Amino acid sequence: MARMESELPYDLIKEFERLNSNSEKMMGEMTKASAEFVKGEIENRTKKVFKNSNEILKGLKITKVYKTKSDDGINTKVAFYGYMTTKDGKTFKQTRKLKSGKKTNYEYEGIPIPLVVTAREYGTSSGEKKKPFIRPSFNKNKIREIMQKVQEKYLPKE
């Protein structure tokens, strides 16, 4: 039988170790940079879709970079959070029953921003037409370019 032995240069082994140790940091920066781009696109489109977008844009946030437990994926979310204040200052009260049997009262200031955004994005059964502004904000080619720029900082082309 034929037998072959080969040795990798020490420099190449060190380069692979360095890349392995920085991969999570690199992936986190890649997702963060692309999330910032998407957030900017959503802000621009929100201003076109809503007459008064200031209240809604207060709820647009980028999460921290996190790692999922199920598949060890590295993610960053762009999402709407919080509540819009109503013109008449109404608050919503809700009582929840806990497992222990105690009741707790929650008081919300206004209307949930994600509810308003979802109604505008997908339309409603009561007749509001859909006006997509989030889905078109995800330009795959531009996101890919941004991620490759970050990757080139860690893996320079020779």
Short mmCIF file of N, CA and C in Angstrom, two decimals:
data_model
loop_
_atom_site.label_atom_id
_atom_site.label_comp_id
_atom_site.label_asym_id
_atom_site.label_seq_id
_atom_site.Cartn_x
_atom_site.Cartn_y
_atom_site.Cartn_z
N MET A 1 0.82 -1.18 0.00
CA MET A 1 0.00 0.00 0.00
C MET A 1 0.87 1.24 0.00
N ALA A 2 0.32 2.25 -0.63
CA ALA A 2 1.02 3.52 -0.67
C ALA A 2 0.77 4.28 0.62
N ARG A 3 1.76 4.98 1.04
CA ARG A 3 1.64 5.74 2.28
C ARG A 3 2.25 7.12 2.05
N MET A 4 1.57 8.13 2.64
CA MET A 4 2.06 9.49 2.45
C MET A 4 2.00 10.23 3.77
N GLU A 5 3.00 10.96 4.06
CA GLU A 5 3.04 11.81 5.24
C GLU A 5 3.28 13.23 4.79
N SER A 6 2.58 14.16 5.46
CA SER A 6 2.81 15.57 5.15
C SER A 6 2.77 16.37 6.45
N GLU A 7 3.48 17.46 6.42
CA GLU A 7 3.52 18.32 7.59
C GLU A 7 3.10 19.72 7.17
N LEU A 8 2.28 20.34 8.01
CA LEU A 8 1.89 21.72 7.76
C LEU A 8 2.93 22.64 8.36
N PRO A 9 3.21 23.73 7.70
CA PRO A 9 4.15 24.69 8.28
C PRO A 9 3.59 25.26 9.60
N TYR A 10 4.48 25.56 10.51
CA TYR A 10 4.10 26.07 11.83
C TYR A 10 3.32 27.38 11.70
N ASP A 11 3.70 28.22 10.75
CA ASP A 11 3.01 29.51 10.56
C ASP A 11 1.55 29.30 10.16
N LEU A 12 1.30 28.32 9.32
CA LEU A 12 -0.07 28.03 8.88
C LEU A 12 -0.92 27.51 10.03
N ILE A 13 -0.36 26.68 10.86
CA ILE A 13 -1.07 26.16 12.04
C ILE A 13 -1.43 27.31 12.98
N LYS A 14 -0.48 28.21 13.22
CA LYS A 14 -0.75 29.38 14.08
C LYS A 14 -1.85 30.27 13.49
N GLU A 15 -1.85 30.43 12.17
CA GLU A 15 -2.87 31.24 11.51
C GLU A 15 -4.26 30.63 11.70
N PHE A 16 -4.36 29.31 11.57
CA PHE A 16 -5.64 28.63 11.79
C PHE A 16 -6.10 28.78 13.23
N GLU A 17 -5.20 28.70 14.19
CA GLU A 17 -5.56 28.87 15.60
C GLU A 17 -6.06 30.29 15.86
N ARG A 18 -5.40 31.28 15.26
CA ARG A 18 -5.81 32.67 15.44
C ARG A 18 -7.20 32.90 14.85
N LEU A 19 -7.45 32.35 13.68
CA LEU A 19 -8.76 32.50 13.04
C LEU A 19 -9.85 31.83 13.87
N ASN A 20 -9.55 30.68 14.41
CA ASN A 20 -10.53 29.96 15.23
C ASN A 20 -10.87 30.74 16.49
N SER A 21 -9.87 31.35 17.11
CA SER A 21 -10.13 32.08 18.36
C SER A 21 -10.90 33.37 18.11
N ASN A 22 -10.77 33.99 16.93
CA ASN A 22 -11.44 35.25 16.64
C ASN A 22 -12.75 35.09 15.86
N SER A 23 -13.13 33.87 15.56
CA SER A 23 -14.30 33.67 14.68
C SER A 23 -15.60 34.20 15.29
N GLU A 24 -15.83 33.97 16.58
CA GLU A 24 -17.07 34.46 17.21
C GLU A 24 -17.11 35.97 17.24
N LYS A 25 -15.99 36.59 17.54
CA LYS A 25 -15.93 38.05 17.56
C LYS A 25 -16.18 38.61 16.16
N MET A 26 -15.58 37.99 15.15
CA MET A 26 -15.76 38.43 13.77
C MET A 26 -17.22 38.29 13.34
N MET A 27 -17.82 37.15 13.64
CA MET A 27 -19.23 36.93 13.26
C MET A 27 -20.14 37.94 13.97
N GLY A 28 -19.84 38.22 15.24
CA GLY A 28 -20.63 39.20 15.98
C GLY A 28 -20.55 40.58 15.35
N GLU A 29 -19.35 40.99 14.96
CA GLU A 29 -19.19 42.29 14.31
C GLU A 29 -19.88 42.33 12.95
N MET A 30 -19.86 41.20 12.25
CA MET A 30 -20.52 41.12 10.94
C MET A 30 -22.03 41.31 11.09
N THR A 31 -22.64 40.62 12.05
CA THR A 31 -24.09 40.74 12.23
C THR A 31 -24.46 42.12 12.77
N LYS A 32 -23.62 42.68 13.64
CA LYS A 32 -23.89 44.01 14.20
C LYS A 32 -23.85 45.08 13.11
N ALA A 33 -22.85 45.01 12.23
CA ALA A 33 -22.73 46.00 11.15
C ALA A 33 -23.91 45.90 10.19
N SER A 34 -24.31 44.69 9.85
CA SER A 34 -25.45 44.55 8.94
C SER A 34 -26.76 44.96 9.62
N ALA A 35 -26.88 44.73 10.92
CA ALA A 35 -28.08 45.16 11.65
C ALA A 35 -28.18 46.68 11.68
N GLU A 36 -27.05 47.37 11.81
CA GLU A 36 -27.07 48.83 11.80
C GLU A 36 -27.52 49.36 10.43
N PHE A 37 -27.07 48.70 9.36
CA PHE A 37 -27.51 49.08 8.02
C PHE A 37 -29.02 48.90 7.88
N VAL A 38 -29.53 47.75 8.32
CA VAL A 38 -30.96 47.45 8.20
C VAL A 38 -31.77 48.43 9.04
N LYS A 39 -31.28 48.78 10.22
CA LYS A 39 -31.98 49.74 11.06
C LYS A 39 -32.11 51.10 10.35
N GLY A 40 -31.05 51.53 9.70
CA GLY A 40 -31.10 52.78 8.94
C GLY A 40 -32.11 52.73 7.80
N GLU A 41 -32.16 51.60 7.10
CA GLU A 41 -33.12 51.43 6.02
C GLU A 41 -34.56 51.46 6.56
N ILE A 42 -34.78 50.78 7.68
CA ILE A 42 -36.13 50.76 8.26
C ILE A 42 -36.53 52.16 8.71
N GLU A 43 -35.59 52.92 9.29
CA GLU A 43 -35.90 54.29 9.70
C GLU A 43 -36.33 55.14 8.51
N ASN A 44 -35.60 55.04 7.39
CA ASN A 44 -35.95 55.82 6.20
C ASN A 44 -37.32 55.45 5.67
N ARG A 45 -37.61 54.17 5.62
CA ARG A 45 -38.89 53.71 5.08
C ARG A 45 -40.04 54.01 6.03
N THR A 46 -39.77 53.99 7.34
CA THR A 46 -40.81 54.30 8.33
C THR A 46 -41.28 55.74 8.17
N LYS A 47 -40.34 56.63 7.90
CA LYS A 47 -40.70 58.05 7.71
C LYS A 47 -41.60 58.25 6.51
N LYS A 48 -41.48 57.37 5.50
CA LYS A 48 -42.32 57.49 4.31
C LYS A 48 -43.70 56.88 4.51
N VAL A 49 -43.81 55.86 5.38
CA VAL A 49 -45.06 55.12 5.55
C VAL A 49 -45.97 55.74 6.61
N PHE A 50 -45.39 56.31 7.67
CA PHE A 50 -46.18 56.89 8.76
C PHE A 50 -46.11 58.42 8.69
N LYS A 51 -47.22 59.08 8.97
CA LYS A 51 -47.24 60.54 8.98
C LYS A 51 -46.39 61.08 10.12
N ASN A 52 -46.60 60.55 11.32
CA ASN A 52 -45.82 60.95 12.48
C ASN A 52 -45.04 59.74 12.95
N SER A 53 -43.80 59.64 12.51
CA SER A 53 -43.01 58.45 12.79
C SER A 53 -42.15 58.58 14.05
N ASN A 54 -42.14 59.73 14.70
CA ASN A 54 -41.26 59.93 15.86
C ASN A 54 -41.56 58.95 16.98
N GLU A 55 -42.84 58.76 17.30
CA GLU A 55 -43.22 57.84 18.39
C GLU A 55 -42.81 56.40 18.05
N ILE A 56 -42.95 56.02 16.81
CA ILE A 56 -42.65 54.66 16.40
C ILE A 56 -41.15 54.41 16.37
N LEU A 57 -40.40 55.40 15.88
CA LEU A 57 -38.94 55.23 15.79
C LEU A 57 -38.27 55.17 17.15
N LYS A 58 -38.94 55.67 18.19
CA LYS A 58 -38.39 55.54 19.55
C LYS A 58 -38.27 54.07 19.95
N GLY A 59 -39.13 53.24 19.40
CA GLY A 59 -39.13 51.82 19.75
C GLY A 59 -38.24 50.95 18.89
N LEU A 60 -37.62 51.50 17.84
CA LEU A 60 -36.74 50.71 16.96
C LEU A 60 -35.39 50.55 17.62
N LYS A 61 -35.01 49.31 17.90
CA LYS A 61 -33.77 49.03 18.64
C LYS A 61 -32.99 47.89 18.01
N ILE A 62 -31.70 47.87 18.29
CA ILE A 62 -30.83 46.76 17.91
C ILE A 62 -30.43 46.06 19.21
N THR A 63 -30.56 44.74 19.23
CA THR A 63 -30.18 44.00 20.43
C THR A 63 -28.68 43.79 20.49
N LYS A 64 -28.22 43.29 21.61
CA LYS A 64 -26.82 42.89 21.73
C LYS A 64 -26.60 41.67 20.86
N VAL A 65 -25.35 41.45 20.50
CA VAL A 65 -25.01 40.23 19.77
C VAL A 65 -25.16 39.07 20.75
N TYR A 66 -25.85 38.03 20.33
CA TYR A 66 -26.05 36.89 21.22
C TYR A 66 -25.88 35.59 20.46
N LYS A 67 -25.68 34.53 21.21
CA LYS A 67 -25.48 33.20 20.64
C LYS A 67 -26.69 32.34 21.00
N THR A 68 -27.27 31.69 20.00
CA THR A 68 -28.44 30.84 20.25
C THR A 68 -28.00 29.52 20.84
N LYS A 69 -28.81 29.00 21.74
CA LYS A 69 -28.48 27.74 22.40
C LYS A 69 -28.69 26.55 21.48
N SER A 70 -29.69 26.63 20.60
CA SER A 70 -30.05 25.47 19.80
C SER A 70 -29.00 25.11 18.76
N ASP A 71 -28.44 26.13 18.07
CA ASP A 71 -27.50 25.80 17.00
C ASP A 71 -26.19 26.60 17.06
N ASP A 72 -25.93 27.26 18.17
CA ASP A 72 -24.72 28.08 18.36
C ASP A 72 -24.58 29.16 17.29
N GLY A 73 -25.70 29.62 16.74
CA GLY A 73 -25.67 30.71 15.76
C GLY A 73 -25.42 32.03 16.46
N ILE A 74 -24.79 32.95 15.77
CA ILE A 74 -24.50 34.28 16.32
C ILE A 74 -25.44 35.25 15.64
N ASN A 75 -26.26 35.96 16.43
CA ASN A 75 -27.33 36.80 15.89
C ASN A 75 -27.34 38.19 16.51
N THR A 76 -27.97 39.09 15.79
CA THR A 76 -28.29 40.43 16.26
C THR A 76 -29.66 40.77 15.70
N LYS A 77 -30.58 41.21 16.54
CA LYS A 77 -31.94 41.51 16.08
C LYS A 77 -32.14 43.01 15.92
N VAL A 78 -32.96 43.35 14.94
CA VAL A 78 -33.48 44.71 14.78
C VAL A 78 -34.98 44.56 14.97
N ALA A 79 -35.54 45.24 15.98
CA ALA A 79 -36.96 45.03 16.27
C ALA A 79 -37.56 46.29 16.90
N PHE A 80 -38.88 46.31 16.92
CA PHE A 80 -39.62 47.38 17.57
C PHE A 80 -40.05 46.92 18.96
N TYR A 81 -39.85 47.78 19.96
CA TYR A 81 -40.21 47.48 21.34
C TYR A 81 -40.95 48.68 21.92
N GLY A 82 -41.70 48.46 22.98
CA GLY A 82 -42.27 49.55 23.74
C GLY A 82 -43.70 49.91 23.36
N TYR A 83 -44.13 51.06 23.86
CA TYR A 83 -45.51 51.53 23.71
C TYR A 83 -45.53 52.97 23.22
N MET A 84 -46.53 53.26 22.38
CA MET A 84 -46.77 54.64 21.94
C MET A 84 -47.76 55.27 22.91
N THR A 85 -47.56 56.52 23.23
CA THR A 85 -48.53 57.21 24.07
C THR A 85 -49.70 57.64 23.19
N THR A 86 -50.89 57.54 23.72
CA THR A 86 -52.07 57.95 22.96
C THR A 86 -52.28 59.45 23.12
N LYS A 87 -53.06 60.03 22.23
CA LYS A 87 -53.30 61.48 22.25
C LYS A 87 -53.98 61.92 23.54
N ASP A 88 -54.89 61.09 24.03
CA ASP A 88 -55.63 61.46 25.24
C ASP A 88 -54.97 60.92 26.51
N GLY A 89 -53.77 60.34 26.40
CA GLY A 89 -53.04 59.87 27.56
C GLY A 89 -53.61 58.63 28.20
N LYS A 90 -54.36 57.81 27.46
CA LYS A 90 -54.95 56.60 28.02
C LYS A 90 -53.87 55.60 28.42
N THR A 91 -54.17 54.88 29.46
CA THR A 91 -53.30 53.77 29.85
C THR A 91 -54.13 52.50 29.83
N PHE A 92 -53.48 51.40 29.56
CA PHE A 92 -54.15 50.12 29.54
C PHE A 92 -53.79 49.36 30.80
N LYS A 93 -54.80 48.83 31.46
CA LYS A 93 -54.57 48.06 32.67
C LYS A 93 -54.88 46.61 32.40
N GLN A 94 -54.04 45.76 32.92
CA GLN A 94 -54.23 44.32 32.72
C GLN A 94 -53.90 43.62 34.03
N THR A 95 -54.71 42.64 34.38
CA THR A 95 -54.46 41.85 35.57
C THR A 95 -54.09 40.44 35.13
N ARG A 96 -53.00 39.94 35.67
CA ARG A 96 -52.57 38.58 35.34
C ARG A 96 -52.55 37.74 36.60
N LYS A 97 -52.91 36.50 36.44
CA LYS A 97 -52.87 35.57 37.55
C LYS A 97 -51.59 34.74 37.44
N LEU A 98 -50.81 34.76 38.48
CA LEU A 98 -49.55 34.01 38.49
C LEU A 98 -49.81 32.56 38.88
N LYS A 99 -48.81 31.71 38.68
CA LYS A 99 -48.94 30.29 39.03
C LYS A 99 -49.20 30.09 40.51
N SER A 100 -48.66 30.99 41.31
CA SER A 100 -48.84 30.88 42.75
C SER A 100 -50.26 31.25 43.19
N GLY A 101 -51.07 31.77 42.26
CA GLY A 101 -52.44 32.14 42.60
C GLY A 101 -52.60 33.63 42.85
N LYS A 102 -51.49 34.35 43.03
CA LYS A 102 -51.57 35.79 43.25
C LYS A 102 -51.90 36.50 41.94
N LYS A 103 -52.53 37.65 42.07
CA LYS A 103 -52.84 38.47 40.91
C LYS A 103 -51.93 39.68 40.91
N THR A 104 -51.43 40.02 39.73
CA THR A 104 -50.60 41.22 39.60
C THR A 104 -51.25 42.15 38.59
N ASN A 105 -51.12 43.43 38.82
CA ASN A 105 -51.67 44.44 37.92
C ASN A 105 -50.55 45.07 37.11
N TYR A 106 -50.77 45.18 35.82
CA TYR A 106 -49.83 45.84 34.92
C TYR A 106 -50.52 47.04 34.32
N GLU A 107 -49.79 48.11 34.16
CA GLU A 107 -50.34 49.30 33.54
C GLU A 107 -49.43 49.70 32.39
N TYR A 108 -50.00 49.83 31.20
CA TYR A 108 -49.23 50.16 30.01
C TYR A 108 -49.58 51.56 29.55
N GLU A 109 -48.59 52.27 29.09
CA GLU A 109 -48.78 53.62 28.58
C GLU A 109 -49.04 53.55 27.08
N GLY A 110 -50.25 53.45 26.64
CA GLY A 110 -50.57 53.55 25.23
C GLY A 110 -50.66 52.24 24.50
N ILE A 111 -50.37 52.30 23.19
CA ILE A 111 -50.54 51.18 22.28
C ILE A 111 -49.19 50.54 22.00
N PRO A 112 -49.11 49.20 21.96
CA PRO A 112 -47.83 48.55 21.66
C PRO A 112 -47.33 48.90 20.25
N ILE A 113 -46.09 49.35 20.16
CA ILE A 113 -45.50 49.72 18.88
C ILE A 113 -45.45 48.53 17.92
N PRO A 114 -45.05 47.31 18.37
CA PRO A 114 -45.02 46.19 17.43
C PRO A 114 -46.39 45.90 16.81
N LEU A 115 -47.47 46.15 17.54
CA LEU A 115 -48.81 45.94 17.01
C LEU A 115 -49.11 46.90 15.87
N VAL A 116 -48.76 48.16 16.04
CA VAL A 116 -48.99 49.18 15.02
C VAL A 116 -48.14 48.89 13.78
N VAL A 117 -46.90 48.52 14.00
CA VAL A 117 -45.99 48.24 12.88
C VAL A 117 -46.45 47.01 12.10
N THR A 118 -46.88 45.97 12.80
CA THR A 118 -47.35 44.76 12.13
C THR A 118 -48.61 45.04 11.32
N ALA A 119 -49.49 45.86 11.85
CA ALA A 119 -50.72 46.21 11.12
C ALA A 119 -50.39 46.96 9.84
N ARG A 120 -49.38 47.82 9.87
CA ARG A 120 -49.00 48.57 8.68
C ARG A 120 -48.25 47.69 7.68
N GLU A 121 -47.42 46.80 8.19
CA GLU A 121 -46.62 45.93 7.32
C GLU A 121 -47.48 44.90 6.58
N TYR A 122 -48.42 44.27 7.28
CA TYR A 122 -49.19 43.17 6.70
C TYR A 122 -50.66 43.52 6.43
N GLY A 123 -51.11 44.69 6.86
CA GLY A 123 -52.51 45.05 6.71
C GLY A 123 -53.35 44.45 7.83
N THR A 124 -54.63 44.81 7.86
CA THR A 124 -55.52 44.29 8.89
C THR A 124 -56.78 43.72 8.26
N SER A 125 -57.49 42.93 9.03
CA SER A 125 -58.74 42.35 8.54
C SER A 125 -59.85 43.40 8.48
N SER A 126 -59.64 44.54 9.15
CA SER A 126 -60.66 45.58 9.14
C SER A 126 -60.51 46.54 7.96
N GLY A 127 -59.58 46.25 7.06
CA GLY A 127 -59.53 47.01 5.83
C GLY A 127 -58.28 47.83 5.56
N GLU A 128 -57.35 47.96 6.51
CA GLU A 128 -56.14 48.72 6.22
C GLU A 128 -55.27 47.93 5.24
N LYS A 129 -54.87 48.58 4.18
CA LYS A 129 -54.05 47.92 3.16
C LYS A 129 -52.62 47.72 3.69
N LYS A 130 -51.98 46.66 3.21
CA LYS A 130 -50.60 46.43 3.65
C LYS A 130 -49.67 47.39 2.92
N LYS A 131 -48.70 47.89 3.66
CA LYS A 131 -47.68 48.78 3.12
C LYS A 131 -46.33 48.29 3.63
N PRO A 132 -45.75 47.30 2.97
CA PRO A 132 -44.50 46.72 3.46
C PRO A 132 -43.38 47.75 3.49
N PHE A 133 -42.73 47.87 4.62
CA PHE A 133 -41.58 48.75 4.73
C PHE A 133 -40.43 48.07 5.46
N ILE A 134 -40.68 46.96 6.13
CA ILE A 134 -39.60 46.25 6.82
C ILE A 134 -38.95 45.24 5.89
N ARG A 135 -39.75 44.42 5.25
CA ARG A 135 -39.19 43.38 4.37
C ARG A 135 -38.32 43.96 3.26
N PRO A 136 -38.71 45.06 2.59
CA PRO A 136 -37.84 45.62 1.55
C PRO A 136 -36.53 46.20 2.10
N SER A 137 -36.44 46.41 3.40
CA SER A 137 -35.23 46.96 3.99
C SER A 137 -34.07 45.97 4.02
N PHE A 138 -34.36 44.71 3.83
CA PHE A 138 -33.33 43.67 3.87
C PHE A 138 -32.80 43.43 2.46
N ASN A 139 -31.82 44.22 2.06
CA ASN A 139 -31.17 44.09 0.76
C ASN A 139 -30.02 43.10 0.92
N LYS A 140 -30.23 41.87 0.45
CA LYS A 140 -29.26 40.80 0.68
C LYS A 140 -27.88 41.12 0.12
N ASN A 141 -27.82 41.71 -1.07
CA ASN A 141 -26.52 42.00 -1.66
C ASN A 141 -25.75 43.04 -0.85
N LYS A 142 -26.43 44.08 -0.40
CA LYS A 142 -25.78 45.11 0.41
C LYS A 142 -25.33 44.56 1.76
N ILE A 143 -26.17 43.72 2.36
CA ILE A 143 -25.81 43.10 3.64
C ILE A 143 -24.58 42.21 3.45
N ARG A 144 -24.55 41.47 2.37
CA ARG A 144 -23.40 40.60 2.08
C ARG A 144 -22.13 41.43 1.93
N GLU A 145 -22.21 42.58 1.23
CA GLU A 145 -21.06 43.47 1.07
C GLU A 145 -20.54 43.96 2.42
N ILE A 146 -21.46 44.40 3.27
CA ILE A 146 -21.09 44.91 4.58
C ILE A 146 -20.39 43.83 5.40
N MET A 147 -20.94 42.62 5.36
CA MET A 147 -20.33 41.52 6.11
C MET A 147 -18.95 41.17 5.56
N GLN A 148 -18.78 41.23 4.26
CA GLN A 148 -17.47 40.92 3.68
C GLN A 148 -16.43 41.97 4.04
N LYS A 149 -16.84 43.24 4.16
CA LYS A 149 -15.90 44.28 4.58
C LYS A 149 -15.39 44.02 5.99
N VAL A 150 -16.29 43.61 6.88
CA VAL A 150 -15.88 43.29 8.25
C VAL A 150 -14.98 42.07 8.24
N GLN A 151 -15.31 41.08 7.43
CA GLN A 151 -14.52 39.86 7.35
C GLN A 151 -13.10 40.16 6.85
N GLU A 152 -12.96 41.10 5.94
CA GLU A 152 -11.64 41.43 5.40
C GLU A 152 -10.71 42.04 6.46
N LYS A 153 -11.29 42.65 7.51
CA LYS A 153 -10.46 43.14 8.60
C LYS A 153 -9.77 41.98 9.32
N TYR A 154 -10.47 40.87 9.44
CA TYR A 154 -9.94 39.71 10.13
C TYR A 154 -9.17 38.76 9.21
N LEU A 155 -9.59 38.68 7.97
CA LEU A 155 -8.98 37.78 7.00
C LEU A 155 -8.53 38.59 5.79
N PRO A 156 -7.42 39.30 5.90
CA PRO A 156 -7.00 40.15 4.77
C PRO A 156 -6.64 39.29 3.55
N LYS A 157 -7.01 39.83 2.37
CA LYS A 157 -6.66 39.13 1.14
C LYS A 157 -5.19 39.35 0.85
N GLU A 158 -4.55 38.30 0.41
CA GLU A 158 -3.11 38.42 0.14
C GLU A 158 -2.85 38.53 -1.32
#
